[in-house]
Amino acid sequence: MVENRPWLNSLSHFVLFIGVIVVALPIWIAFVASTHPPEALLSSPIPMWPGPDLWKNYSEILSSGISSAGGVSVALMMKNSFIMALFITFGKIAISLLAAFAIVFFDFPFRMMCFWIIFMTLMLPVEVRIVPTYAVVARLDLLNSYVGLTLPLIASATATFLFRQFFMTIPKELIEASKIDGASPMKFFFDILLPLSRTNIAALFVILFIYGWNQYLWPLLITSEDSYATIVMSIQRMVMSAEADPQWHLIMATSILAMLPPVIVVVAMQKVFVKGLVETEK
Amino acid sequence: MQSGQTVAYKNKILPYLLLAPQLIITLIFFIWPAAEALFQSVMVENTFGTASKFVWFENFSYILEDSHYINSIQITAIFAAATTLTSMSFSLLLAVMADRVIKGSTFYKTFLIWPYAVAPAIAGILWYFMFNPSIGILAYFLQNLGYEWNHQLNGSDAMVLIVLAAAWKQISYNFLFFLAGLQSIPRSLIEAAALDGASPFKRFWDIVFPLLSPTTFFLMVVNVVYAFFDTFGIVHATTAGGPASATSIMVYKVFNDGFVGLDYGSSAAQSVILLLIVGFFTIIQFRYVERKVEY
Amino acid sequence: MKYITINCFLVRCICLVFVLFSHSSAKQTIVWWHAMGGSLNEKVNTIAQEFNESQNDFHIHAVYKGNYTETMTAAVAAFRARKHPHIVQIFEVGTATMMAAHRAVYPVFELMNDAGEPLKSEDFLAAVTAYYTDPDGNMFSMPFNSSTPVLYYNREALQEAGFDKPPRTWGELEKISRAGLKRNYSCGVTVGWQSWTQLENFGAVHDVPFANLSNGFEGLDSEVQLNHPAFIKHIGKLASWQKDKVFVFGGRRSDSAPKFYNGQCMFYINSSASYSSVKANVTKFNFGVSFLPHWQDLVQEPKNSIIGGASLWVLREHALSEYKGVAKFLSFLSSRRIQSRWHRETGYLPVTHEAYQFTKSQGFYEQNPGTETAILQMTRGEPSINSKGLRLGNFVQIRDVINEELESIWAGNKTADQGLKAATERANKLIKKFLRRNF
């Protein structure tokens, strides 16, 4: 701020406040709707303040889900989402660390080709290869399984690229010193490289957890058994059930629960996340 | 920028072992299906795959002559442009304001980064609920103003719905990058202009905005790619491409034609076209924006 | 002698080994994919369980795979990966696709013949099975959950309007509606699944072809003929009735149901399978179930209506011995007890004469008025080539097209003539698309 202009300051706060309202409004509405009985949501205008049924609605969907959508308990869905998100997060971080380590610190034939193969995955989001990827997974008998849910998603290039960029900033001296000490490459990896990469790993943890938790198309395609349903993909089935009218109070409660873990992770690790986000893409 | 080349390890087997997990998974789940998509796009198969014919580029000419596909391309272009414009303008405004404000900036930042954590499909459902013709509060508000909102019958209403949901979800991402971009502009430049008597408004357009252009360009590419590919969930969970294909974006059509319509050849051809588009954007992103990929 | 004794002994040993093997071989599993969710899922599981307990050779594993579209997609994808089930439930609009898939589908009549349990067509209710037969009357799939549209009406509304019998013709329905509109009612008739109830079934009841080549039964390269004057007249009438609210459009599927439940609309045309929903939701008045109305000047003796719903298809490339189990199961399903119970509990139509008569003899229809209407409507007269059903490729997309054009007509953007002509053109394009990849 260069000079002091009070009216501009007030305007700034005002605009920011509007921004917060715009951002928070849908979530507030959802939360309010999730705390009311179904009767309150049958006609306009629906209430704008929370109602009495918070405990009732949430415990209902956690235990028995929505009957018209198959009656799968949301607690089970959240468990599946957690497993999927954590597998993807840890899996991606692990194999990207190893792959980036190999590409940056080793000299071997076909190094460039490996790099390009990994790079190509950036051009191949699921949406571009939906039908054949499904066919491959079906042939390998991985439909309706945790492996099928997570394995195909842990090899994309973004994490590898982040680590590669970071590794390239490691001073030569560290490697030389490690070699002089007679340390093997893996010792260098575990003793020096990993500790240095802590903040990057933490930032990626947030980004990848959100990426994994929020997966929609992939779980939708390969799970058809209720025991593997994840919470984000199931919301659609609840809204679009052909027989009954949507049970909005329960759908909103499910949406709130679906948003909760990623939001908590982002808010709790805000600083690390913001720093990492801006650095991953630049 | 350091490259580890001169001090590289020379182990023979270890690097391959380290790369193996990523390469194997990439080959099985990315490269192989992509190759199959390419292969399927030049064949016509019957539904159950018991017979197939090689048809050269007939699938491509078929879809490029199909008014539904052309419509889908147009819809996607409009959707991408509208989402990008809406989201980026609003985020830029917020970022500029946040850059000025010292008190409470942590509060604002915390509250503005929520949408990043929300899945596109859920963002879609939230806005779908607010715009529900019978009980949505935004629909109610519009009805009081005299406008009968119904995204289940009116194509433009449906498009507005998905644009708002998609743009809303991207606000935090754009905001964070704009803020970082603004904060990296040297204060000295702005102070010099202020001493010259330039108003904040003038300062913004003459100095700040031009200096922000790398960030702006980068965000434009990211937002367009997001609108093309990551918004499948929004459409699938709310409008299902309707009404009357008004929101049938290309990525949704690939899914719908393949999985619901069981037309694998057409779906594969559409996939190949999407592949070319994403390839194009990836190249732009890396050549002009990142400049750090040297190999 | 010794030689013979040793031989006998050896033969006995071998026989013993065979016997031991056949007893120790486990039950063969038959996989059945279906789309029956919610309470129907439980009923399906009960049927599977009872079959498993009734014999020792085969075990049916019933799996809920999602809605009809998801189930069909999964089955097709699974077949391509050769990991498919034995039996799959496919909705009626998928019939053309399944019929065209000679190498993937094992027609039910052929299966039953091969397994030594041939189907006798006279056992089955012709109008129910016709949808899934070839022109010679051979059943390609087994109808499982079939329904047909009927007219639900508000009894009090009828009386208030001054009438004591439900309308038989559209003319009567209009008259009754107008009388009711003068009183408490804000709507005459509303409908669900408009393509199925107002066009497909309209054609059947009035003996008007929906498509050529016997409504597609004789070949995949059929053409839709919605620009027939009968259709244009009916849709035109409905469109003009909107002005006075004799007809009110409420949505594509069953979205208009609340209008009937809350007493706004006097008449409601939708599936006979909605009976339990109607019964549960109609609390403020008494309702009745009657035949679909017809236009007197178009047909004197209305024909049977056609079904909607789904049937069970059998897929090839499984072990021969397992198909014996599939045949056993299909016979079990069409047994009198199972059919009758399924019909009574779900409201879906029974498939066999036996089940129908049995249910009647139990007094079920007397105790539950309105539940026999659908069957009576299905069994009136002999089905003609226009009332056996429809077989069109890309039928799901065709229905979408029809919905769009009808909605244009309701909104006043097109006349009935224009809309139906456009629907015909677009539908035929979709059929050509279908032909391209079914060979």
mmCIF file of C-alpha atoms in Angstrom, chain C residues 28-34 59-65 83-89 313-315 318 322 325-326 329:
data_model
loop_
_atom_site.group_PDB
_atom_site.id
_atom_site.type_symbol
_atom_site.label_atom_id
_atom_site.label_comp_id
_atom_site.label_asym_id
_atom_site.label_seq_id
_atom_site.Cartn_x
_atom_site.Cartn_y
_atom_site.Cartn_z
ATOM 1 C CA GLN C 28 -21.598 -74.880 -10.355
ATOM 2 C CA THR C 29 -22.061 -71.127 -10.035
ATOM 3 C CA ILE C 30 -24.336 -69.204 -12.337
ATOM 4 C CA VAL C 31 -23.924 -65.441 -12.294
ATOM 5 C CA TRP C 32 -26.937 -63.187 -12.765
ATOM 6 C CA TRP C 33 -26.531 -59.407 -13.171
ATOM 7 C CA HIS C 34 -29.626 -57.301 -12.586
ATOM 8 C CA HIS C 59 -25.854 -71.961 -7.295
ATOM 9 C CA ILE C 60 -27.264 -68.685 -8.582
ATOM 10 C CA HIS C 61 -25.267 -65.587 -7.607
ATOM 11 C CA ALA C 62 -27.436 -62.502 -8.100
ATOM 12 C CA VAL C 63 -25.546 -59.197 -8.346
ATOM 13 C CA TYR C 64 -27.062 -55.695 -8.415
ATOM 14 C CA LYS C 65 -25.092 -53.780 -11.036
ATOM 15 C CA LYS C 83 -15.622 -61.905 -17.791
ATOM 16 C CA HIS C 84 -19.348 -61.757 -18.326
ATOM 17 C CA PRO C 85 -22.259 -63.231 -16.358
ATOM 18 C CA HIS C 86 -24.490 -66.022 -17.586
ATOM 19 C CA ILE C 87 -27.707 -64.058 -17.250
ATOM 20 C CA VAL C 88 -28.168 -60.304 -17.541
ATOM 21 C CA GLN C 89 -31.272 -58.156 -17.152
ATOM 22 C CA TRP C 313 -30.847 -62.509 -21.620
ATOM 23 C CA VAL C 314 -28.349 -65.340 -21.636
ATOM 24 C CA LEU C 315 -24.809 -64.787 -22.871
ATOM 25 C CA HIS C 318 -19.774 -70.367 -20.814
ATOM 26 C CA GLU C 322 -23.483 -74.460 -16.669
ATOM 27 C CA GLY C 325 -28.248 -74.686 -14.656
ATOM 28 C CA VAL C 326 -29.365 -71.554 -16.455
ATOM 29 C CA PHE C 329 -33.258 -71.472 -13.236
#
